[in-house]
Amino acid sequence: MSDTDSGAPVLSMRGVYKAFGENTVLRGVDLDVHRHQVVVLIGASGSGKSTLLKTVNLLEQIDDGQIFLRGQDISDPRVDVDATRARIGVVFQQFNLFPHLTVLDNVTLANRRVHGMPKDEAERIAVELLGRIGLADKLRSYPDRLSGGQQQRVAIVRAIASSPELLLLDEITSALDPQLVGEVLDLVAGLKSTGSTMVMATHEMSFARRAADLVVFLKNGVLVEQGPPEQVFDDPEHPETREFLARVHAVG
Amino acid sequence: MTSTSPAPTPPTDVSAESGRVSTADAAPHQPSQVALDRARFRKKQSARSVLIALVSTVVVAVIVWIAIVNTPGWALVQQSFFDPKTAWEALPSVLLGLWTNIQVLFFASIGVAIVATLLATVRSLRSPVWFPLRFLTTAYTDLFRGLPVLIVLYLVGFGIPALGVFPRVPAQVWGTIALVLCYSAYVAEVLRAGMEAVHPSQRYAARSLGLTHGQTLRLVVFPQGIRKVTPALMNDFVSMQKDVGLISVLGAVDAVRAAQINVAETYNFTAYVVAGLLFVLLSWPMIRLTDWYTARAQRREQTGGAV
């Protein structure tokens, strides 16, 4: 298996095209994400950030190009889609916790039903992770009893409970009140320190600057510029990046 | 493993293509070899699925056919249920009867739409002033959802005329009324479920604009609610489409009754099969339409996505 091939990037996209009918959303995206790397996607709404993340998780079928997960071409139709998704954790903008399950069941579901883990072990992991983010007293609560920030932190724990090789975060703070954004981003920063590999679409530029190893600017489905945060934010090469950042800073 | 590891190349420099960012719509994308291979594989895969489905259907059909044909009484059954000559002779009268069914269906649908909407509206009234009315409609829907259609048909079709206060009307009129009574109770509950499924925030938004409770229901809640329950409503319609055949018990000469008369004349059950097939043909367009609508609604709600 190429899983043991530590030389290959965790995620590698080559010439990825994606169109919805007439509307081309990704136009030949090339991107490499290496182990322990935090890649932050920035760009205006509709630039293709979310679609890019969805194609990686095979929630959207790509029209051209290839996507490799640890060297395995996961865009090949012969690939087991469910098994591939089980290797990737995803956190959504709207949390998408299951409202009919308790916090504990939300977090243990995949480990028990997909990864075949015994219930007590799955619960031990869930309790440990939830305890670490201060939600140990919410185990038996249902998601609608939690604040948005708590829900999103549970959603993150749900995504990481099965120790995925790659974590995709899709504008995870966009649906939160400003005072709740901090607790979620702190958790993500904590994940970075434990070595998680992450790709994150966000509008939080200050967080991107603080946490990112690689910042990627997308416009109209084209990967315009990528580089370390200090380069992209302080000295962008491309006029369109400069224009975008100027507009963001004018608002923020 | 079907793939090779990509070479760890440095990030592609796209700054050279800067002019393309805004004008890329102009140039159509030429699919690569990989994309063509994938498309070919998917096509082959779906062709294989269709083939498997076809073959298995044919095999099952043949097995069932052979099993039936080889039963000891098949010759007799074929003669008394599937006799082409009898079928052809029964067709005109059964068709004429079906026309009665279609008329009943037409008026009953309109009646159900009106009564059910009223019932659902009354049940959604919140103010305590409306308690008696609300209680009555609740009792009504409870009663008529529990009563078998056949018993309602007897009560309405034979009981009400026996009171001697109404002028003589054809039996299918009473049949239509009985169907409206029964189906309104079901449809009212479906509509109410739809209205309750509309998120409360929609009511807040409507009331905050100054719309009254009635306007809110009529202009905001009802249109959204009905969209949520359209598949269920269409399902009820299909169900009513065949239940109109029950009015034959009142003596109305509908398709079922016409078939019954034919059976009595010929001592052959084929006319029932003819009537049955005609009912299937009648409901088939609606069933297909329901499926199509449900699939479309689902596509719209799950915008994109391969799950």
PDB file of N, CA and C in Angstrom, chain A residues 31-93:
ATOM      1  N   LEU A  31      -2.500  21.339  -6.246  1.00  0.00           N
ATOM      2  CA  LEU A  31      -2.239  21.650  -4.842  1.00  0.00           C
ATOM      3  C   LEU A  31      -1.616  20.438  -4.166  1.00  0.00           C
ATOM      4  N   ASP A  32      -0.602  20.691  -3.328  1.00  0.00           N
ATOM      5  CA  ASP A  32      -0.013  19.618  -2.530  1.00  0.00           C
ATOM      6  C   ASP A  32      -0.137  19.963  -1.059  1.00  0.00           C
ATOM      7  N   VAL A  33      -0.566  18.981  -0.273  1.00  0.00           N
ATOM      8  CA  VAL A  33      -0.641  19.163   1.173  1.00  0.00           C
ATOM      9  C   VAL A  33       0.203  18.070   1.802  1.00  0.00           C
ATOM     10  N   HIS A  34       1.233  18.469   2.520  1.00  0.00           N
ATOM     11  CA  HIS A  34       2.131  17.478   3.128  1.00  0.00           C
ATOM     12  C   HIS A  34       1.718  17.194   4.563  1.00  0.00           C
ATOM     13  N   ARG A  35       2.324  16.151   5.122  1.00  0.00           N
ATOM     14  CA  ARG A  35       1.958  15.744   6.493  1.00  0.00           C
ATOM     15  C   ARG A  35       2.208  16.879   7.477  1.00  0.00           C
ATOM     16  N   HIS A  36       1.309  17.007   8.439  1.00  0.00           N
ATOM     17  CA  HIS A  36       1.372  18.011   9.506  1.00  0.00           C
ATOM     18  C   HIS A  36       1.248  19.433   8.975  1.00  0.00           C
ATOM     19  N   GLN A  37       0.852  19.560   7.708  1.00  0.00           N
ATOM     20  CA  GLN A  37       0.755  20.893   7.150  1.00  0.00           C
ATOM     21  C   GLN A  37      -0.659  21.427   7.338  1.00  0.00           C
ATOM     22  N   VAL A  38      -0.778  22.723   7.616  1.00  0.00           N
ATOM     23  CA  VAL A  38      -2.081  23.364   7.664  1.00  0.00           C
ATOM     24  C   VAL A  38      -2.178  24.295   6.467  1.00  0.00           C
ATOM     25  N   VAL A  39      -3.072  23.955   5.537  1.00  0.00           N
ATOM     26  CA  VAL A  39      -3.240  24.750   4.336  1.00  0.00           C
ATOM     27  C   VAL A  39      -4.535  25.537   4.452  1.00  0.00           C
ATOM     28  N   VAL A  40      -4.453  26.841   4.271  1.00  0.00           N
ATOM     29  CA  VAL A  40      -5.642  27.680   4.391  1.00  0.00           C
ATOM     30  C   VAL A  40      -6.005  28.226   3.027  1.00  0.00           C
ATOM     31  N   LEU A  41      -7.254  28.017   2.646  1.00  0.00           N
ATOM     32  CA  LEU A  41      -7.748  28.541   1.374  1.00  0.00           C
ATOM     33  C   LEU A  41      -8.430  29.864   1.634  1.00  0.00           C
ATOM     34  N   ILE A  42      -8.018  30.898   0.920  1.00  0.00           N
ATOM     35  CA  ILE A  42      -8.722  32.168   1.036  1.00  0.00           C
ATOM     36  C   ILE A  42      -9.226  32.571  -0.351  1.00  0.00           C
ATOM     37  N   GLY A  43     -10.180  33.483  -0.351  1.00  0.00           N
ATOM     38  CA  GLY A  43     -10.776  33.924  -1.603  1.00  0.00           C
ATOM     39  C   GLY A  43     -12.205  34.349  -1.357  1.00  0.00           C
ATOM     40  N   ALA A  44     -12.743  35.102  -2.300  1.00  0.00           N
ATOM     41  CA  ALA A  44     -14.100  35.610  -2.146  1.00  0.00           C
ATOM     42  C   ALA A  44     -15.097  34.458  -2.186  1.00  0.00           C
ATOM     43  N   SER A  45     -16.348  34.739  -1.789  1.00  0.00           N
ATOM     44  CA  SER A  45     -17.404  33.740  -1.916  1.00  0.00           C
ATOM     45  C   SER A  45     -17.549  33.378  -3.386  1.00  0.00           C
ATOM     46  N   GLY A  46     -17.677  32.075  -3.664  1.00  0.00           N
ATOM     47  CA  GLY A  46     -17.836  31.647  -5.045  1.00  0.00           C
ATOM     48  C   GLY A  46     -16.517  31.464  -5.773  1.00  0.00           C
ATOM     49  N   SER A  47     -15.399  31.563  -5.039  1.00  0.00           N
ATOM     50  CA  SER A  47     -14.110  31.398  -5.715  1.00  0.00           C
ATOM     51  C   SER A  47     -13.758  29.923  -5.888  1.00  0.00           C
ATOM     52  N   GLY A  48     -14.521  29.044  -5.236  1.00  0.00           N
ATOM     53  CA  GLY A  48     -14.283  27.611  -5.411  1.00  0.00           C
ATOM     54  C   GLY A  48     -13.695  26.914  -4.196  1.00  0.00           C
ATOM     55  N   LYS A  49     -13.571  27.642  -3.067  1.00  0.00           N
ATOM     56  CA  LYS A  49     -12.970  27.039  -1.873  1.00  0.00           C
ATOM     57  C   LYS A  49     -13.761  25.820  -1.405  1.00  0.00           C
ATOM     58  N   SER A  50     -15.079  26.014  -1.235  1.00  0.00           N
ATOM     59  CA  SER A  50     -15.907  24.922  -0.723  1.00  0.00           C
ATOM     60  C   SER A  50     -15.951  23.762  -1.702  1.00  0.00           C
ATOM     61  N   THR A  51     -16.060  24.086  -2.988  1.00  0.00           N
ATOM     62  CA  THR A  51     -16.115  23.030  -4.000  1.00  0.00           C
ATOM     63  C   THR A  51     -14.828  22.223  -3.983  1.00  0.00           C
ATOM     64  N   LEU A  52     -13.714  22.919  -3.815  1.00  0.00           N
ATOM     65  CA  LEU A  52     -12.432  22.215  -3.767  1.00  0.00           C
ATOM     66  C   LEU A  52     -12.440  21.190  -2.629  1.00  0.00           C
ATOM     67  N   LEU A  53     -12.909  21.621  -1.444  1.00  0.00           N
ATOM     68  CA  LEU A  53     -12.946  20.696  -0.313  1.00  0.00           C
ATOM     69  C   LEU A  53     -13.894  19.533  -0.593  1.00  0.00           C
ATOM     70  N   LYS A  54     -15.036  19.828  -1.241  1.00  0.00           N
ATOM     71  CA  LYS A  54     -16.003  18.769  -1.510  1.00  0.00           C
ATOM     72  C   LYS A  54     -15.452  17.757  -2.514  1.00  0.00           C
ATOM     73  N   THR A  55     -14.670  18.224  -3.474  1.00  0.00           N
ATOM     74  CA  THR A  55     -14.118  17.264  -4.434  1.00  0.00           C
ATOM     75  C   THR A  55     -13.124  16.335  -3.738  1.00  0.00           C
ATOM     76  N   VAL A  56     -12.381  16.870  -2.760  1.00  0.00           N
ATOM     77  CA  VAL A  56     -11.411  16.027  -2.056  1.00  0.00           C
ATOM     78  C   VAL A  56     -12.131  14.923  -1.296  1.00  0.00           C
ATOM     79  N   ASN A  57     -13.298  15.271  -0.724  1.00  0.00           N
ATOM     80  CA  ASN A  57     -14.043  14.279   0.044  1.00  0.00           C
ATOM     81  C   ASN A  57     -14.952  13.444  -0.851  1.00  0.00           C
ATOM     82  N   LEU A  58     -14.834  13.627  -2.164  1.00  0.00           N
ATOM     83  CA  LEU A  58     -15.627  12.894  -3.154  1.00  0.00           C
ATOM     84  C   LEU A  58     -17.125  13.156  -3.008  1.00  0.00           C
ATOM     85  N   LEU A  59     -17.474  14.281  -2.359  1.00  0.00           N
ATOM     86  CA  LEU A  59     -18.893  14.656  -2.318  1.00  0.00           C
ATOM     87  C   LEU A  59     -19.287  15.277  -3.652  1.00  0.00           C
ATOM     88  N   GLU A  60     -18.305  15.768  -4.389  1.00  0.00           N
ATOM     89  CA  GLU A  60     -18.527  16.230  -5.756  1.00  0.00           C
ATOM     90  C   GLU A  60     -17.585  15.465  -6.674  1.00  0.00           C
ATOM     91  N   GLN A  61     -18.124  14.991  -7.783  1.00  0.00           N
ATOM     92  CA  GLN A  61     -17.302  14.257  -8.744  1.00  0.00           C
ATOM     93  C   GLN A  61     -16.594  15.260  -9.644  1.00  0.00           C
ATOM     94  N   ILE A  62     -15.295  15.100  -9.822  1.00  0.00           N
ATOM     95  CA  ILE A  62     -14.565  16.081 -10.633  1.00  0.00           C
ATOM     96  C   ILE A  62     -14.707  15.744 -12.111  1.00  0.00           C
ATOM     97  N   ASP A  63     -14.554  16.771 -12.949  1.00  0.00           N
ATOM     98  CA  ASP A  63     -14.719  16.579 -14.393  1.00  0.00           C
ATOM     99  C   ASP A  63     -13.394  16.261 -15.070  1.00  0.00           C
ATOM    100  N   ASP A  64     -12.310  16.706 -14.486  1.00  0.00           N
ATOM    101  CA  ASP A  64     -11.009  16.377 -15.065  1.00  0.00           C
ATOM    102  C   ASP A  64      -9.940  16.515 -13.996  1.00  0.00           C
ATOM    103  N   GLY A  65      -8.771  15.957 -14.275  1.00  0.00           N
ATOM    104  CA  GLY A  65      -7.682  16.005 -13.324  1.00  0.00           C
ATOM    105  C   GLY A  65      -7.711  14.806 -12.397  1.00  0.00           C
ATOM    106  N   GLN A  66      -6.809  14.814 -11.418  1.00  0.00           N
ATOM    107  CA  GLN A  66      -6.704  13.701 -10.488  1.00  0.00           C
ATOM    108  C   GLN A  66      -6.505  14.208  -9.075  1.00  0.00           C
ATOM    109  N   ILE A  67      -7.001  13.433  -8.122  1.00  0.00           N
ATOM    110  CA  ILE A  67      -6.789  13.753  -6.714  1.00  0.00           C
ATOM    111  C   ILE A  67      -6.154  12.531  -6.063  1.00  0.00           C
ATOM    112  N   PHE A  68      -5.042  12.755  -5.395  1.00  0.00           N
ATOM    113  CA  PHE A  68      -4.329  11.642  -4.750  1.00  0.00           C
ATOM    114  C   PHE A  68      -4.379  11.812  -3.249  1.00  0.00           C
ATOM    115  N   LEU A  69      -4.726  10.726  -2.549  1.00  0.00           N
ATOM    116  CA  LEU A  69      -4.655  10.714  -1.095  1.00  0.00           C
ATOM    117  C   LEU A  69      -3.546   9.730  -0.743  1.00  0.00           C
ATOM    118  N   ARG A  70      -2.458  10.238  -0.187  1.00  0.00           N
ATOM    119  CA  ARG A  70      -1.272   9.415   0.084  1.00  0.00           C
ATOM    120  C   ARG A  70      -0.874   8.622  -1.160  1.00  0.00           C
ATOM    121  N   GLY A  71      -0.906   9.271  -2.317  1.00  0.00           N
ATOM    122  CA  GLY A  71      -0.454   8.619  -3.533  1.00  0.00           C
ATOM    123  C   GLY A  71      -1.481   7.766  -4.234  1.00  0.00           C
ATOM    124  N   GLN A  72      -2.630   7.527  -3.582  1.00  0.00           N
ATOM    125  CA  GLN A  72      -3.672   6.725  -4.224  1.00  0.00           C
ATOM    126  C   GLN A  72      -4.631   7.658  -4.964  1.00  0.00           C
ATOM    127  N   ASP A  73      -4.884   7.335  -6.228  1.00  0.00           N
ATOM    128  CA  ASP A  73      -5.780   8.172  -7.026  1.00  0.00           C
ATOM    129  C   ASP A  73      -7.221   7.935  -6.572  1.00  0.00           C
ATOM    130  N   ILE A  74      -7.750   8.853  -5.770  1.00  0.00           N
ATOM    131  CA  ILE A  74      -9.107   8.660  -5.240  1.00  0.00           C
ATOM    132  C   ILE A  74     -10.162   9.193  -6.202  1.00  0.00           C
ATOM    133  N   SER A  75      -9.732   9.814  -7.297  1.00  0.00           N
ATOM    134  CA  SER A  75     -10.710  10.259  -8.288  1.00  0.00           C
ATOM    135  C   SER A  75     -11.001   9.154  -9.297  1.00  0.00           C
ATOM    136  N   ASP A  76     -10.312   8.027  -9.159  1.00  0.00           N
ATOM    137  CA  ASP A  76     -10.567   6.888 -10.025  1.00  0.00           C
ATOM    138  C   ASP A  76     -11.905   6.256  -9.657  1.00  0.00           C
ATOM    139  N   PRO A  77     -12.770   5.983 -10.649  1.00  0.00           N
ATOM    140  CA  PRO A  77     -14.090   5.433 -10.306  1.00  0.00           C
ATOM    141  C   PRO A  77     -14.047   4.045  -9.668  1.00  0.00           C
ATOM    142  N   ARG A  78     -12.898   3.361  -9.760  1.00  0.00           N
ATOM    143  CA  ARG A  78     -12.796   2.035  -9.155  1.00  0.00           C
ATOM    144  C   ARG A  78     -12.558   2.090  -7.647  1.00  0.00           C
ATOM    145  N   VAL A  79     -12.285   3.299  -7.143  1.00  0.00           N
ATOM    146  CA  VAL A  79     -11.953   3.445  -5.732  1.00  0.00           C
ATOM    147  C   VAL A  79     -13.198   3.278  -4.867  1.00  0.00           C
ATOM    148  N   ASP A  80     -13.043   2.643  -3.705  1.00  0.00           N
ATOM    149  CA  ASP A  80     -14.150   2.519  -2.747  1.00  0.00           C
ATOM    150  C   ASP A  80     -14.378   3.881  -2.094  1.00  0.00           C
ATOM    151  N   VAL A  81     -15.471   4.519  -2.493  1.00  0.00           N
ATOM    152  CA  VAL A  81     -15.728   5.892  -2.065  1.00  0.00           C
ATOM    153  C   VAL A  81     -15.914   5.980  -0.547  1.00  0.00           C
ATOM    154  N   ASP A  82     -16.667   5.041   0.031  1.00  0.00           N
ATOM    155  CA  ASP A  82     -16.931   5.103   1.466  1.00  0.00           C
ATOM    156  C   ASP A  82     -15.649   4.910   2.276  1.00  0.00           C
ATOM    157  N   ALA A  83     -14.815   3.956   1.818  1.00  0.00           N
ATOM    158  CA  ALA A  83     -13.562   3.704   2.530  1.00  0.00           C
ATOM    159  C   ALA A  83     -12.658   4.931   2.461  1.00  0.00           C
ATOM    160  N   THR A  84     -12.682   5.619   1.301  1.00  0.00           N
ATOM    161  CA  THR A  84     -11.860   6.815   1.156  1.00  0.00           C
ATOM    162  C   THR A  84     -12.353   7.906   2.093  1.00  0.00           C
ATOM    163  N   ARG A  85     -13.663   8.099   2.130  1.00  0.00           N
ATOM    164  CA  ARG A  85     -14.211   9.151   2.996  1.00  0.00           C
ATOM    165  C   ARG A  85     -13.923   8.854   4.464  1.00  0.00           C
ATOM    166  N   ALA A  86     -13.882   7.554   4.801  1.00  0.00           N
ATOM    167  CA  ALA A  86     -13.614   7.194   6.193  1.00  0.00           C
ATOM    168  C   ALA A  86     -12.208   7.616   6.608  1.00  0.00           C
ATOM    169  N   ARG A  87     -11.329   7.851   5.630  1.00  0.00           N
ATOM    170  CA  ARG A  87      -9.958   8.270   5.953  1.00  0.00           C
ATOM    171  C   ARG A  87      -9.843   9.780   6.103  1.00  0.00           C
ATOM    172  N   ILE A  88     -10.919  10.505   5.757  1.00  0.00           N
ATOM    173  CA  ILE A  88     -10.886  11.960   5.759  1.00  0.00           C
ATOM    174  C   ILE A  88     -11.931  12.485   6.735  1.00  0.00           C
ATOM    175  N   GLY A  89     -11.555  13.447   7.568  1.00  0.00           N
ATOM    176  CA  GLY A  89     -12.531  14.077   8.460  1.00  0.00           C
ATOM    177  C   GLY A  89     -13.008  15.380   7.858  1.00  0.00           C
ATOM    178  N   VAL A  90     -14.285  15.679   8.025  1.00  0.00           N
ATOM    179  CA  VAL A  90     -14.825  16.921   7.482  1.00  0.00           C
ATOM    180  C   VAL A  90     -15.613  17.661   8.554  1.00  0.00           C
ATOM    181  N   VAL A  91     -15.408  18.979   8.627  1.00  0.00           N
ATOM    182  CA  VAL A  91     -16.236  19.813   9.491  1.00  0.00           C
ATOM    183  C   VAL A  91     -16.934  20.833   8.603  1.00  0.00           C
ATOM    184  N   PHE A  92     -18.253  20.945   8.783  1.00  0.00           N
ATOM    185  CA  PHE A  92     -19.051  21.788   7.895  1.00  0.00           C
ATOM    186  C   PHE A  92     -19.342  23.139   8.542  1.00  0.00           C
ATOM    187  N   GLN A  93     -19.717  24.081   7.673  1.00  0.00           N
ATOM    188  CA  GLN A  93     -20.055  25.415   8.145  1.00  0.00           C
ATOM    189  C   GLN A  93     -21.238  25.382   9.122  1.00  0.00           C
TER     190      GLN A  93
END
